[in-house]
CSV table of C-alpha atoms and ligand atoms in Angstrom, one decimal:
chain,number,residue,atom,x,y,z
A,116,MET,CA,-39.8,-1.9,24.8
A,117,ALA,CA,-39.7,-6.1,24.7
A,118,ASN,CA,-39.8,-7.0,28.7
A,119,ILE,CA,-36.5,-7.9,29.0
A,120,LYS,CA,-36.6,-11.0,31.8
A,121,VAL,CA,-33.7,-10.5,34.3
A,122,GLY,CA,-33.4,-14.0,35.8
A,123,PRO,CA,-32.2,-14.2,39.4
A,124,LEU,CA,-28.5,-12.9,39.8
A,125,ASN,CA,-26.3,-15.9,40.5
A,126,ARG,CA,-23.5,-14.5,42.7
A,127,GLY,CA,-22.3,-17.9,43.2
A,128,LEU,CA,-21.8,-21.7,42.8
A,129,PHE,CA,-22.5,-24.6,45.5
A,130,ILE,CA,-19.5,-27.0,45.1
A,131,THR,CA,-20.5,-30.2,45.7
A,132,GLY,CA,-19.7,-33.8,44.7
A,133,THR,CA,-20.1,-37.2,43.8
A,134,GLY,CA,-18.7,-38.1,47.4
A,135,THR,CA,-15.5,-37.4,49.6
A,136,GLU,CA,-11.8,-37.1,48.2
A,137,VAL,CA,-13.4,-36.6,44.8
A,138,GLY,CA,-11.6,-33.0,44.1
A,139,LYS,CA,-14.3,-30.7,45.6
A,140,THR,CA,-11.4,-28.3,47.0
A,141,TYR,CA,-8.9,-28.5,44.4
A,142,VAL,CA,-11.5,-27.5,41.6
A,143,THR,CA,-12.5,-24.7,43.8
A,144,ALA,CA,-9.4,-23.6,43.8
A,145,LEU,CA,-9.2,-23.8,40.1
A,146,ILE,CA,-12.0,-21.9,39.3
A,147,ALA,CA,-11.2,-19.3,42.0
A,148,ARG,CA,-8.0,-18.2,40.5
A,149,GLN,CA,-9.3,-18.5,37.3
A,150,LEU,CA,-11.9,-15.6,38.6
A,151,VAL,CA,-9.2,-13.5,39.7
A,152,ALA,CA,-7.5,-14.0,37.0
A,153,GLU,CA,-10.3,-12.4,35.4
A,154,GLY,CA,-10.4,-9.9,38.1
A,155,VAL,CA,-13.8,-10.7,40.1
A,156,ARG,CA,-13.6,-10.1,43.7
A,157,VAL,CA,-14.0,-13.6,44.8
A,158,GLY,CA,-15.5,-14.8,48.2
A,159,VAL,CA,-14.5,-18.4,49.2
A,160,TYR,CA,-16.9,-20.3,51.8
A,161,LYS,CA,-16.4,-23.5,53.8
A,162,PRO,CA,-19.6,-23.6,55.9
A,163,ALA,CA,-17.9,-26.2,58.3
A,164,ALA,CA,-14.7,-28.6,57.9
A,165,SER,CA,-14.1,-31.8,59.9
A,166,GLY,CA,-10.5,-34.1,59.9
A,167,CYS,CA,-9.0,-30.0,60.5
A,168,HIS,CA,-5.8,-30.5,62.3
A,169,GLN,CA,-4.1,-28.1,65.2
A,170,GLU,CA,-1.5,-25.9,65.0
A,171,GLY,CA,0.5,-26.2,67.3
A,172,GLY,CA,0.2,-26.4,71.6
A,173,THR,CA,-2.5,-28.4,72.6
A,174,LEU,CA,-6.3,-28.4,71.5
A,175,VAL,CA,-7.5,-25.9,73.9
A,176,SER,CA,-10.6,-24.7,71.6
A,177,ASP,CA,-11.5,-24.8,68.2
A,178,ASP,CA,-10.3,-21.7,67.5
A,179,ALA,CA,-6.7,-23.8,67.5
A,180,LEU,CA,-8.3,-25.9,64.4
A,181,VAL,CA,-6.8,-25.5,60.9
A,182,SER,CA,-8.9,-26.3,57.5
A,183,ASN,CA,-7.0,-27.4,55.2
A,184,ASP,CA,-9.5,-26.9,52.7
A,185,ALA,CA,-10.5,-23.2,54.1
A,186,VAL,CA,-6.6,-22.9,53.2
A,187,ALA,CA,-6.2,-23.5,50.4
A,188,LEU,CA,-9.7,-21.7,49.0
A,189,TRP,CA,-8.2,-18.7,50.9
A,190,GLU,CA,-5.1,-19.0,48.9
A,191,ALA,CA,-6.6,-19.5,46.1
A,192,ALA,CA,-8.6,-16.1,46.1
A,193,GLY,CA,-5.7,-14.1,47.4
A,194,ARG,CA,-7.1,-14.2,50.6
A,195,PRO,CA,-9.8,-12.4,51.2
A,196,LEU,CA,-11.1,-11.4,54.5
A,197,SER,CA,-9.7,-14.8,57.2
A,198,LEU,CA,-9.6,-17.7,57.2
A,199,GLU,CA,-12.0,-18.0,60.6
A,200,ALA,CA,-14.6,-16.1,57.8
A,201,VAL,CA,-13.6,-19.0,55.2
A,202,CYS,CA,-14.5,-21.4,57.4
A,203,PRO,CA,-16.5,-20.6,61.0
A,204,GLN,CA,-16.9,-23.8,62.2
A,205,ARG,CA,-14.1,-26.3,62.1
A,206,PHE,CA,-13.7,-30.0,63.8
A,207,ALA,CA,-11.4,-32.6,64.3
A,208,ALA,CA,-12.6,-36.0,63.3
A,209,PRO,CA,-12.4,-36.9,60.2
A,210,LEU,CA,-16.3,-37.8,60.3
A,211,ALA,CA,-19.1,-35.9,58.7
A,212,PRO,CA,-19.3,-32.1,60.8
A,213,HIS,CA,-21.8,-33.0,62.6
A,214,ARG,CA,-20.5,-36.2,64.2
A,215,ALA,CA,-16.8,-34.8,64.7
A,216,ALA,CA,-18.8,-31.7,66.5
A,217,ARG,CA,-20.4,-34.1,69.2
A,218,GLU,CA,-16.9,-36.2,69.6
A,219,GLU,CA,-16.0,-32.3,71.0
A,220,GLY,CA,-18.8,-32.1,72.7
A,221,ARG,CA,-20.4,-29.6,70.5
A,222,ARG,CA,-23.0,-29.3,67.6
A,223,VAL,CA,-22.7,-27.8,64.1
A,224,ASP,CA,-24.8,-24.4,64.2
A,225,ALA,CA,-27.7,-24.4,61.8
A,226,ALA,CA,-28.0,-20.7,62.1
A,227,LEU,CA,-24.2,-20.1,61.3
A,228,LEU,CA,-23.9,-22.3,58.4
A,229,ARG,CA,-26.5,-19.8,56.7
A,230,SER,CA,-25.4,-16.3,58.3
A,231,GLY,CA,-21.8,-17.2,58.0
A,232,TYR,CA,-22.4,-16.6,54.1
A,233,ASP,CA,-24.0,-13.2,54.3
A,234,VAL,CA,-20.5,-11.3,54.6
A,235,TRP,CA,-19.2,-12.5,51.6
A,236,ARG,CA,-22.4,-12.1,49.3
A,237,ASP,CA,-22.5,-8.9,50.5
A,238,ALA,CA,-18.8,-7.7,50.1
A,239,PHE,CA,-17.7,-9.7,47.1
A,240,ASP,CA,-18.8,-10.1,43.1
A,241,PHE,CA,-18.8,-14.1,43.3
A,242,VAL,CA,-19.0,-16.4,45.6
A,243,LEU,CA,-17.6,-20.4,45.7
A,244,VAL,CA,-19.0,-22.2,48.6
A,245,GLU,CA,-17.4,-25.8,49.0
A,246,GLY,CA,-19.6,-28.5,50.6
A,247,ALA,CA,-18.3,-31.1,53.1
A,248,GLY,CA,-18.7,-34.8,51.5
A,249,GLY,CA,-21.5,-35.1,48.7
A,250,LEU,CA,-25.3,-33.9,48.5
A,251,MET,CA,-26.8,-35.5,51.0
A,252,SER,CA,-23.9,-35.9,53.5
A,253,PRO,CA,-25.0,-34.8,56.8
A,254,LEU,CA,-23.9,-31.0,57.8
A,255,SER,CA,-25.5,-30.3,61.3
A,256,ASP,CA,-27.9,-32.1,63.0
A,257,ASP,CA,-30.7,-31.4,60.6
A,258,ASP,CA,-28.9,-30.1,57.5
A,259,TYR,CA,-27.9,-32.2,54.5
A,260,ASN,CA,-25.3,-30.2,52.2
A,261,ALA,CA,-28.8,-29.7,49.8
A,262,ASP,CA,-30.3,-28.3,52.9
A,263,LEU,CA,-27.8,-25.6,53.0
A,264,ALA,CA,-27.8,-25.0,49.4
A,265,ILE,CA,-31.2,-24.6,48.7
A,266,ASP,CA,-31.0,-21.9,51.3
A,267,LEU,CA,-28.2,-20.2,50.1
A,268,GLY,CA,-30.4,-20.2,46.8
A,269,LEU,CA,-26.9,-21.2,44.4
A,270,PRO,CA,-26.7,-23.2,41.6
A,271,LEU,CA,-25.0,-26.7,42.0
A,272,VAL,CA,-21.1,-27.5,40.8
A,273,VAL,CA,-21.0,-31.4,41.1
A,274,VAL,CA,-17.6,-32.9,41.3
A,275,ALA,CA,-17.1,-36.2,40.0
A,276,ALA,CA,-14.2,-38.2,40.8
A,277,ASN,CA,-12.9,-39.8,37.3
A,278,ARG,CA,-12.9,-43.6,38.2
A,279,LEU,CA,-15.2,-46.7,37.0
A,280,GLY,CA,-18.4,-45.9,38.9
A,281,VAL,CA,-18.4,-41.9,38.3
A,282,ILE,CA,-21.5,-42.9,36.4
A,283,ASN,CA,-23.3,-44.0,38.7
A,284,ASP,CA,-22.3,-42.0,41.2
A,285,THR,CA,-23.1,-38.4,39.2
A,286,LEU,CA,-26.7,-39.3,38.6
A,287,GLN,CA,-27.6,-40.2,41.9
A,288,THR,CA,-26.2,-36.9,42.6
A,289,VAL,CA,-27.7,-35.1,39.8
A,290,ILE,CA,-31.2,-36.8,40.0
A,291,THR,CA,-31.5,-36.1,43.5
A,292,ALA,CA,-30.9,-32.8,43.1
A,293,SER,CA,-33.8,-32.5,40.5
A,294,VAL,CA,-36.4,-34.6,42.8
A,295,ILE,CA,-35.3,-32.5,45.9
A,296,ASP,CA,-38.8,-31.2,46.3
A,297,SER,CA,-40.0,-34.8,46.9
A,298,LEU,CA,-37.7,-34.4,50.1
A,299,ARG,CA,-37.8,-30.9,50.6
A,300,PRO,CA,-41.3,-29.8,49.3
A,301,GLY,CA,-41.3,-26.3,47.3
A,302,LYS,CA,-37.8,-26.3,47.0
A,303,GLU,CA,-35.5,-26.7,44.4
A,304,LEU,CA,-31.8,-27.3,43.3
A,305,ARG,CA,-30.4,-26.2,40.2
A,306,VAL,CA,-27.3,-28.5,38.4
A,307,ALA,CA,-25.4,-25.5,36.5
A,308,GLY,CA,-22.6,-28.8,35.5
A,309,VAL,CA,-20.5,-31.3,36.1
A,310,VAL,CA,-16.1,-31.3,36.8
A,311,LEU,CA,-15.2,-34.6,36.3
A,312,ASN,CA,-11.8,-34.6,38.1
A,313,ASP,CA,-8.6,-37.3,37.9
A,314,VAL,CA,-8.4,-38.0,41.9
A,315,ALA,CA,-5.0,-40.0,41.1
A,316,PRO,CA,-2.3,-39.7,39.2
A,317,THR,CA,-3.3,-43.2,36.9
A,318,GLY,CA,-6.5,-44.4,36.8
A,319,ASP,CA,-8.2,-46.9,35.2
A,320,ALA,CA,-9.5,-48.1,32.0
A,321,SER,CA,-12.9,-46.1,32.5
A,322,ARG,CA,-11.0,-43.0,32.3
A,323,ALA,CA,-10.9,-43.1,28.6
A,324,THR,CA,-14.8,-43.1,28.2
A,325,ASN,CA,-16.2,-41.4,31.4
A,326,ALA,CA,-16.3,-37.7,29.7
A,327,ALA,CA,-18.1,-39.2,26.8
A,328,GLU,CA,-20.6,-41.2,28.9
A,329,LEU,CA,-21.0,-38.3,31.1
A,330,ASP,CA,-21.9,-36.1,28.5
A,331,GLU,CA,-24.5,-38.3,26.8
A,332,ARG,CA,-26.4,-39.8,29.9
A,333,VAL,CA,-26.3,-36.5,32.5
A,334,GLY,CA,-28.6,-33.8,31.5
A,335,PRO,CA,-26.7,-31.0,33.2
A,336,PRO,CA,-23.3,-30.1,31.1
A,337,LEU,CA,-19.9,-31.6,31.7
A,338,LEU,CA,-18.5,-28.3,31.9
A,339,GLY,CA,-14.7,-29.6,31.8
A,340,CYS,CA,-12.5,-32.0,32.5
A,341,VAL,CA,-9.4,-32.0,35.0
A,342,LYS,CA,-6.4,-33.8,35.0
A,343,TRP,CA,-4.1,-34.6,38.0
A,344,ALA,CA,-1.7,-31.5,38.5
A,345,GLY,CA,-3.8,-30.2,35.9
A,346,GLY,CA,-6.2,-27.1,35.2
A,347,ILE,CA,-9.7,-26.9,33.7
A,348,ASP,CA,-9.6,-28.5,30.1
A,349,ARG,CA,-12.0,-26.0,28.8
A,350,ALA,CA,-12.6,-22.1,29.1
A,351,VAL,CA,-15.9,-21.6,31.1
A,352,ASN,CA,-17.9,-19.0,32.6
A,353,TRP,CA,-18.4,-19.4,35.9
A,354,GLN,CA,-20.2,-16.4,36.3
A,355,ALA,CA,-23.1,-17.0,34.1
A,356,LEU,CA,-23.6,-20.7,34.4
B,162,ATP,N1,-7.1,-33.0,39.6
B,162,ATP,C1,-5.8,-33.3,41.1
B,162,ATP,N2,-4.9,-33.1,41.0
B,162,ATP,C2,-3.8,-33.2,41.8
B,162,ATP,N3,-4.0,-33.3,42.8
B,162,ATP,C3,-5.8,-33.7,43.0
B,162,ATP,C4,-6.9,-33.7,42.0
B,162,ATP,N4,-7.9,-33.8,42.7
B,162,ATP,C5,-7.6,-34.1,43.9
B,162,ATP,N5,-6.1,-33.6,44.3
B,162,ATP,C6,-6.1,-34.1,45.5
B,162,ATP,O1,-6.8,-35.1,46.2
B,162,ATP,C7,-7.3,-35.3,47.5
B,162,ATP,C8,-8.2,-34.5,47.6
B,162,ATP,O2,-8.5,-34.3,46.9
B,162,ATP,P1,-9.8,-32.5,47.7
B,162,ATP,O3,-9.2,-32.4,48.6
B,162,ATP,O4,-10.1,-31.6,46.5
B,162,ATP,O5,-11.1,-33.7,47.8
B,162,ATP,P2,-12.5,-33.2,48.4
B,162,ATP,O6,-13.4,-33.5,47.8
B,162,ATP,O7,-12.3,-31.7,48.3
B,162,ATP,O8,-12.1,-33.7,49.6
B,162,ATP,P3,-13.5,-33.2,51.1
B,162,ATP,O9,-14.7,-34.0,51.2
B,162,ATP,O10,-12.6,-34.1,52.2
B,162,ATP,O11,-13.4,-31.7,51.2
B,162,ATP,C9,-6.1,-33.8,48.2
B,162,ATP,O12,-4.9,-34.0,48.3
B,162,ATP,C10,-6.2,-33.1,46.6
B,162,ATP,O13,-5.0,-32.3,46.3
B,163,DNN,C1,-13.7,-36.2,56.6
B,163,DNN,C2,-13.8,-35.5,55.1
B,163,DNN,N1,-12.7,-35.2,54.7
B,163,DNN,C3,-15.0,-34.9,54.5
B,163,DNN,N2,-14.4,-33.7,55.0
B,163,DNN,C4,-16.3,-35.5,55.5
B,163,DNN,C5,-17.0,-36.1,54.7
B,163,DNN,C6,-18.7,-36.8,55.3
B,163,DNN,C7,-19.3,-37.8,54.5
B,163,DNN,C8,-20.2,-38.2,55.3
B,163,DNN,C9,-21.1,-39.2,54.3
B,163,DNN,O1,-21.5,-38.9,53.3
B,163,DNN,O2,-20.6,-40.1,54.9
B,164,MG,MG1,-12.5,-30.1,50.0
């Protein structure tokens, strides 16, 4: 009997990006809706969100704070569990979460960043985790997004904004992931692929060639391209990445 090598069960993806406002939420919601349509029980997790708004009344605690990202992910996944479970740590200032927390005299709870994933991992077929900002954006006082992705053991999908500069931005992110052991000895991060996303209805001349450039220059596959207000332009088996 050939010894069948069973690889680690890929139970989810960590969605990072070439930065903030590149379409991580938009693309993650597209993936969630596709998986739901395929009958997959999808979990969605936004470990920490900043730039949250308050729902009515005065801001008495972060209970009143709502993350638009969390709402978009929760709706796309069919309203699993609760918004609180989707995003347990919410802050108001449009800053990196650790800074937004400090503005409120609080700290991002590094342990909760990790433990908040458990309920999703244990109860759902596949979990989509959206980071905050890019791979080396701080999450807590002691964590970058990369640190959480390492500890959750999930492969990365890099959402890249389809505009001039995307080649550098994407290569920087992908190369950083590939050499993460130089920052975190003994650790590794795998980039499952890149999604090129139109972040505006119209764009610059580079839009015509960015996909071909990334295909040629970036090691991990270009999984798909997303037009403004569109879907992913090809079939992707997200669970097999
Ligand atoms: N392909 C697209 N079509 C239509 N709207 C888009 C598309 N990509 C992004 N957007 C919109 O652009 C804005 C920024 O996108 P999004 O919120 O997904 O970025 P993000 O990377 O998740 O940002 P953050 O770092 O704050 O989480 C949002 O209003 C989003 O709905
Ligand atoms: C507020 C914003 N929309 C994001 N949620 C947070 C982006 C943090 C970026 C930090 C950095 O890399 O400079
Ligand atoms: Mg987002």
